[in-house]
Structure formats: C-alpha cells, structure tokens
PDB file of C-alpha atoms in Angstrom:
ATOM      1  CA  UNK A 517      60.117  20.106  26.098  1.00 58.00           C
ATOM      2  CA  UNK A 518      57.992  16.421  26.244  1.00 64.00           C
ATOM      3  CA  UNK A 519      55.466  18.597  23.860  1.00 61.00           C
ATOM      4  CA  UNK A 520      58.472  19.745  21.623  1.00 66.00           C
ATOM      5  CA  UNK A 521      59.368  16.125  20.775  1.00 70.00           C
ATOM      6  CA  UNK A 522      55.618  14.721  21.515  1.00 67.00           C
ATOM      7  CA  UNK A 523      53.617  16.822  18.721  1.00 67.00           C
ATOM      8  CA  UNK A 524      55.892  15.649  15.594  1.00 71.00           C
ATOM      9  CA  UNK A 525      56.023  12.467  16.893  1.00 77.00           C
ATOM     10  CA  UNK A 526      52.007  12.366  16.499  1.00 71.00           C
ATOM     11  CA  UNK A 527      51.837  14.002  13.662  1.00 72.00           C
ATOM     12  CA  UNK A 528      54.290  11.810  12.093  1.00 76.00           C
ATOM     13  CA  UNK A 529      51.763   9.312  12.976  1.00 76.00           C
ATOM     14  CA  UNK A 530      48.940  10.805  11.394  1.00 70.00           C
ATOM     15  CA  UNK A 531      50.030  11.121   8.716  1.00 74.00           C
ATOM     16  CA  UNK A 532      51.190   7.757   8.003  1.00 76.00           C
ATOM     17  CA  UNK A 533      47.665   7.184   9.181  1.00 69.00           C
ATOM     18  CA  UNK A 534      46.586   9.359   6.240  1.00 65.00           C
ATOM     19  CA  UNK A 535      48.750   7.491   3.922  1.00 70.00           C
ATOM     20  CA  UNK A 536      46.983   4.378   4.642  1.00 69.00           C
ATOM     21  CA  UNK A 537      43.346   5.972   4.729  1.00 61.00           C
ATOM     22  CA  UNK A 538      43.800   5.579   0.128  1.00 62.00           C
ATOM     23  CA  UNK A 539      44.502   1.442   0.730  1.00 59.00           C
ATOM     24  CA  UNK A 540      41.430   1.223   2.760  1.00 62.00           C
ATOM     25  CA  UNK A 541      39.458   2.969  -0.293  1.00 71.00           C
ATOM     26  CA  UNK A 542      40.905   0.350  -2.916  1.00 69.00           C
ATOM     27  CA  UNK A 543      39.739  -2.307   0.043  1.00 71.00           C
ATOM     28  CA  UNK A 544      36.165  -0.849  -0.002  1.00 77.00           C
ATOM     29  CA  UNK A 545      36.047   0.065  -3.774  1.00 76.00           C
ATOM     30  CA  UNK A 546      36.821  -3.958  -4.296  1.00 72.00           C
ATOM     31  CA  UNK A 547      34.449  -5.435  -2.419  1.00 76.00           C
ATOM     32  CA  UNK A 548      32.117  -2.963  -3.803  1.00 78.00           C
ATOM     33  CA  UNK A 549      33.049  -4.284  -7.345  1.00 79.00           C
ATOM     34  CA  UNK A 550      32.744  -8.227  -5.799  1.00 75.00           C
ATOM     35  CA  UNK A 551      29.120  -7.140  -4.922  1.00 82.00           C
ATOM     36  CA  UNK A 552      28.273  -5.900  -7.933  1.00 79.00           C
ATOM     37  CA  UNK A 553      29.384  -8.663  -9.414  1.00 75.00           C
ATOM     38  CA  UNK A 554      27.583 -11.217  -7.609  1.00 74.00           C
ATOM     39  CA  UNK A 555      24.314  -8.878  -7.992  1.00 77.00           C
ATOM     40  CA  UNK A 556      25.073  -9.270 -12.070  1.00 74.00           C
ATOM     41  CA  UNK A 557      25.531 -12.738 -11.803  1.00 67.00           C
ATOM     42  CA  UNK A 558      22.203 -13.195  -9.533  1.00 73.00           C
ATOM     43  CA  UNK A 559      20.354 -11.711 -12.667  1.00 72.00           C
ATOM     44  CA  UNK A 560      22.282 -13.466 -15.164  1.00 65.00           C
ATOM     45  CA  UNK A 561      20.557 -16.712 -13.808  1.00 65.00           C
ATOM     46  CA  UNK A 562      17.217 -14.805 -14.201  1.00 67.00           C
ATOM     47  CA  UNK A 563      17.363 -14.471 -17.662  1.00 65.00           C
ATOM     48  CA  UNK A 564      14.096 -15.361 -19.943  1.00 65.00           C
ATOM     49  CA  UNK A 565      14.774 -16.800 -23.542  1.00 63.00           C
ATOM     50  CA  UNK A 566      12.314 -17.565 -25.468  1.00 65.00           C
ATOM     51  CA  UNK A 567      12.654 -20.663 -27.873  1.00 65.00           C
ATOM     52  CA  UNK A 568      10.382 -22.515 -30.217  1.00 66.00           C
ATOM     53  CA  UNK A 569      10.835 -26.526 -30.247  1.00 65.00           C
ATOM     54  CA  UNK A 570       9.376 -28.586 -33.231  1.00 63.00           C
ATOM     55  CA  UNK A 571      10.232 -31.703 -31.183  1.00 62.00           C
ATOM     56  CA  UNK A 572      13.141 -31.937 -33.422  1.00 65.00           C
ATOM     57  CA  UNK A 573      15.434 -29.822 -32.019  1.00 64.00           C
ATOM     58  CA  UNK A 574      17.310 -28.999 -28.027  1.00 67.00           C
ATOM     59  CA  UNK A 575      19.208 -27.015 -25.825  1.00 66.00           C
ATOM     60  CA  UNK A 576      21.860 -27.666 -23.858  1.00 67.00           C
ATOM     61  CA  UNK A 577      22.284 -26.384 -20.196  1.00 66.00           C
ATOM     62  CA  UNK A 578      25.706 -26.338 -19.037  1.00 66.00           C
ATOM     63  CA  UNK A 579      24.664 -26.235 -14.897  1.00 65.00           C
ATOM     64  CA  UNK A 580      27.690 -24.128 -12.830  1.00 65.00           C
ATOM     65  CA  UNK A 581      31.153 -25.560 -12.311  1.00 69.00           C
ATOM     66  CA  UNK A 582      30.881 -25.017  -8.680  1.00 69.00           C
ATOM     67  CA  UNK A 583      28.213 -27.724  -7.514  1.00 62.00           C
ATOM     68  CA  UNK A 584      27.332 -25.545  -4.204  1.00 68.00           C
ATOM     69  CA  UNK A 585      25.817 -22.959  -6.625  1.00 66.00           C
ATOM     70  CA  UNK A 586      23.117 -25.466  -7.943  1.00 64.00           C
ATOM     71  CA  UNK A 587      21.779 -25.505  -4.000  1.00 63.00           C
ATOM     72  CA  UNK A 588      20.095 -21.574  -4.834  1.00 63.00           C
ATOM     73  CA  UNK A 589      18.448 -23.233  -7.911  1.00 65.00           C
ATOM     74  CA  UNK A 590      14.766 -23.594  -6.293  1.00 67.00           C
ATOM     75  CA  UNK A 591      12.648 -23.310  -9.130  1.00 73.00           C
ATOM     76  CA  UNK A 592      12.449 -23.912 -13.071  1.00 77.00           C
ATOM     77  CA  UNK A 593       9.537 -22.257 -15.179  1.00 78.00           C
ATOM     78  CA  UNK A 594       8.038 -22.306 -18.380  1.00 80.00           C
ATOM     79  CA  UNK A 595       5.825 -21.914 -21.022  1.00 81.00           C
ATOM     80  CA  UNK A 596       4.121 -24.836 -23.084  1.00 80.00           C
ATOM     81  CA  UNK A 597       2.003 -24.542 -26.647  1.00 80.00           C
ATOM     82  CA  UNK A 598      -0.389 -27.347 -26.785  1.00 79.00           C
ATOM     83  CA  UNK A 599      -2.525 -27.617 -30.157  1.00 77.00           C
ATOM     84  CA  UNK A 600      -3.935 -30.894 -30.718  1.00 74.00           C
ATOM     85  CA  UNK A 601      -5.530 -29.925 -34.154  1.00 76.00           C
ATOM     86  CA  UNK A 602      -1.817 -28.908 -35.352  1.00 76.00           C
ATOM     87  CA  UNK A 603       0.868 -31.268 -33.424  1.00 74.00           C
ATOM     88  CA  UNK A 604      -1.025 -35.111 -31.855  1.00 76.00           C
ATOM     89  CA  UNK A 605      -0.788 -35.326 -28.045  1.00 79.00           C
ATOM     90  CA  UNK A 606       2.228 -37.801 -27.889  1.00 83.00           C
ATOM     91  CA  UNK A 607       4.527 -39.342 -25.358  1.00 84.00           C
ATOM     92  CA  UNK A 608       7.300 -37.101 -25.268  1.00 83.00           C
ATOM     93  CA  UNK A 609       9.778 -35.036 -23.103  1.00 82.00           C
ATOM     94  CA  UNK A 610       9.330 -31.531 -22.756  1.00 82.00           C
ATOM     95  CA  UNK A 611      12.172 -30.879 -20.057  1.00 82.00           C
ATOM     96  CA  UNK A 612      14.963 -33.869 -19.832  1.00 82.00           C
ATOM     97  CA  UNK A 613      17.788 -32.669 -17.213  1.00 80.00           C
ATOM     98  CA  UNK A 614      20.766 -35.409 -16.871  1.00 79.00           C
ATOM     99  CA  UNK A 615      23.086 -37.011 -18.841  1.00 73.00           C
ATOM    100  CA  UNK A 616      23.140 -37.179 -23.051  1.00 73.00           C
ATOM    101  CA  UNK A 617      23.175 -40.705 -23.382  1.00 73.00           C
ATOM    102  CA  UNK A 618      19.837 -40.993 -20.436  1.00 68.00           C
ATOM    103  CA  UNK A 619      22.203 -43.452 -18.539  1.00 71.00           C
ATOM    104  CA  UNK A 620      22.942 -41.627 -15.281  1.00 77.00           C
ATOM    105  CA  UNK A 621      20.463 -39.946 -13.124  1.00 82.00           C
ATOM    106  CA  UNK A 622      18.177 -37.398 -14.563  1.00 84.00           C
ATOM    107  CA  UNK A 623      14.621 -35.590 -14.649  1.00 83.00           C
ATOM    108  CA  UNK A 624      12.209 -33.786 -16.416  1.00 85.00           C
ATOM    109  CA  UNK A 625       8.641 -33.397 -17.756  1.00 87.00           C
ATOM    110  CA  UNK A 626       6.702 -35.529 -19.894  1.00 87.00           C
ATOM    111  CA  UNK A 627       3.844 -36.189 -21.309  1.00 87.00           C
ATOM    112  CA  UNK A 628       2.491 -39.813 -20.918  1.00 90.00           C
ATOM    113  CA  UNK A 629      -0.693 -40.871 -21.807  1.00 90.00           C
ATOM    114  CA  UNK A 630      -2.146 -37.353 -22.287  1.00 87.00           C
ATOM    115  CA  UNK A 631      -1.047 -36.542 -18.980  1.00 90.00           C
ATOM    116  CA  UNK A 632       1.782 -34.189 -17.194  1.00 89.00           C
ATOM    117  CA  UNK A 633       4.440 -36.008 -15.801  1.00 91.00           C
ATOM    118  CA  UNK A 634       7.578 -35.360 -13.441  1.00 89.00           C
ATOM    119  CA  UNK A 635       9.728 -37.973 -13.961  1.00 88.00           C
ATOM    120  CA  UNK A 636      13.157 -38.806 -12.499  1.00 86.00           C
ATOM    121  CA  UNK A 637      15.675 -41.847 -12.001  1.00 85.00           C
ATOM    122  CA  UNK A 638      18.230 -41.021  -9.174  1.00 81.00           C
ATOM    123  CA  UNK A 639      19.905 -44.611  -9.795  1.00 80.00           C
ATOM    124  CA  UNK A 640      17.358 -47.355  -9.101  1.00 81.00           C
ATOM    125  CA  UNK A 641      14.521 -46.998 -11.566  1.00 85.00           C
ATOM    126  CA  UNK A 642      12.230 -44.625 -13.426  1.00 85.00           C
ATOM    127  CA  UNK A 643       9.914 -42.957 -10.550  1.00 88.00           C
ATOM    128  CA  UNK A 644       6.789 -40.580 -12.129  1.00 90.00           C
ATOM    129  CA  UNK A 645       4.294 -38.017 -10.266  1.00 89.00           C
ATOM    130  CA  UNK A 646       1.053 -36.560 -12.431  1.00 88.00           C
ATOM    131  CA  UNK A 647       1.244 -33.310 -12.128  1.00 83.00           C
ATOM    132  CA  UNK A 648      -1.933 -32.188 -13.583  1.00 71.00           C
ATOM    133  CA  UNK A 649      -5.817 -33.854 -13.618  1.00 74.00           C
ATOM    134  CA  UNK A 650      -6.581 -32.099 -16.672  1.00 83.00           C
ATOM    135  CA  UNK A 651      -5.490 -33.819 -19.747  1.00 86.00           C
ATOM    136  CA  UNK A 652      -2.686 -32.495 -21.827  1.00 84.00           C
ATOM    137  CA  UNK A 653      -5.355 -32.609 -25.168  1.00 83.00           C
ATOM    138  CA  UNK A 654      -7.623 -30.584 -23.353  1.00 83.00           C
ATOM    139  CA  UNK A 655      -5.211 -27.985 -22.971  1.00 83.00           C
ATOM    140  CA  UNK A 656      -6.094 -24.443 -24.580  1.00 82.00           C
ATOM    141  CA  UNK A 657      -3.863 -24.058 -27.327  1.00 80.00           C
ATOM    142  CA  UNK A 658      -2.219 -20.772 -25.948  1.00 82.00           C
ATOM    143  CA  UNK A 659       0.997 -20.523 -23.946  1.00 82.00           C
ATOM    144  CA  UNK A 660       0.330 -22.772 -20.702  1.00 81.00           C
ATOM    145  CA  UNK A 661       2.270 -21.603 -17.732  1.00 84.00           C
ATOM    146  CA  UNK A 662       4.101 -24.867 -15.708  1.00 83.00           C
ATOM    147  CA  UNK A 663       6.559 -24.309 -12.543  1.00 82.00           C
ATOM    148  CA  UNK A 664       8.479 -26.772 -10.949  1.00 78.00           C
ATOM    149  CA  UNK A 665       9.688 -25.934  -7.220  1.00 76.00           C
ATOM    150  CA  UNK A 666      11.395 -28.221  -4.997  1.00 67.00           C
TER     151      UNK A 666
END
C-alpha cells in the first residue's frame, strides 16, 4: 500500500525534475554566450590597424567606459618610419594619450632632440625618460618596432 501511493508520488517528482532539467540548459547556454562574448571582446582589443601619419593628421582613442577595464591594458605597440632624407628629424609627438586641449594629465612618445622620449605629466610638471641611445636620425628608414609596457 505505502508503495501504491509512494511510486507516483516520486515520479511526480521526477518529472517536475525533468521539467526543470530545459531551464538549466538556457542557464548554461547563457553563460556560454557571456563567454563567448568576453572571448570576442578580448580580441577586439587585439586588433592591428595600420595607418599612415604625415604629421598632419590623428586618431582618436575613445579608452572603455568602465575605468576597471583600462587595468588589463599592459602594453601599447607600434611601428615607426623614420627617413631623414624624406621627412627632417624634428621635435614632435608620435603617441600623445590625455586630454585634447594637453591641459590634464597625459603621455606619450616623442622625439626631442633626435632622441626617443616617454613623456608624461600626471599633474605637477612635464617628467621625460630616453628610451633609446641610438639617435632617432640614425634610424634605418624601414618600419622600426617600439613597445611600451608598464
């Protein structure tokens, strides 16, 4: 008699059991789709573009609305043409990150007196570090590779 009344009730519960089993698919199909989409955003931030600068012209970075995400940003790359003969060793930026009008805090690479230079200004004055011995005019005139890490 207690098995009468005992098996239905269990498989009752199985099956709502069952029922559920499809909510915790959805559950695992949407953090599947969250991963994926944090794996396309990881290479999203890896993309190359190649650009040609005359000195004339810029690019704008917009850095990510959520300030926590610039804490993964450990390293900026790029490549640097360098012909004497066509374009004269000046003082110049390459790489300016900070504020349009150069009022806030900001850095960047320069060249300054034929030399690499990091420079920066987090709010008292204009710090710079040489970056290379070699100077800038005595650079090959093919694509130089330069890598800042912090």
């Amino acid at each position: 008699k207690n098995l009468n009344e005992l098996v239905p009730e269990l498989l009752n519960k199985l099956k709502v059991v069952e029922d559920k089993k499809p909510v915790s698919n959805v559950t695992t199909n949407i953090m599947r789709i969250r991963e994926l989409i944090a794996q396309a955003r990881s290479v999203a931030k890896k993309v190359q573009v190649s650009m040609k600068f005359t000195g004339q012209s810029s690019v704008e970075v917009h850095p990510p609305s959520n300030l926590e995400e610039l804490k993964t940003v450990t390293s900026i790359s790029l490549f640097v043409r360098v012909d004497p003969d066509k374009d004269p060793i000046e003082d110049r930026f390459i790489l300016y990150l900070g504020d349009r009008n150069g009022k806030k805090d900001y850095m960047g690479l320069a060249i300054k007196n034929d030399k690499l230079v990091f420079v920066y200004n987090l709010g008292r004055e204009d710090v710079e570090i040489p970056l290379s011995s070699k100077p800038v005019s005595q650079w090959p005139a093919v694509f130089n590779y330069i890598k800042i890490e912090r």
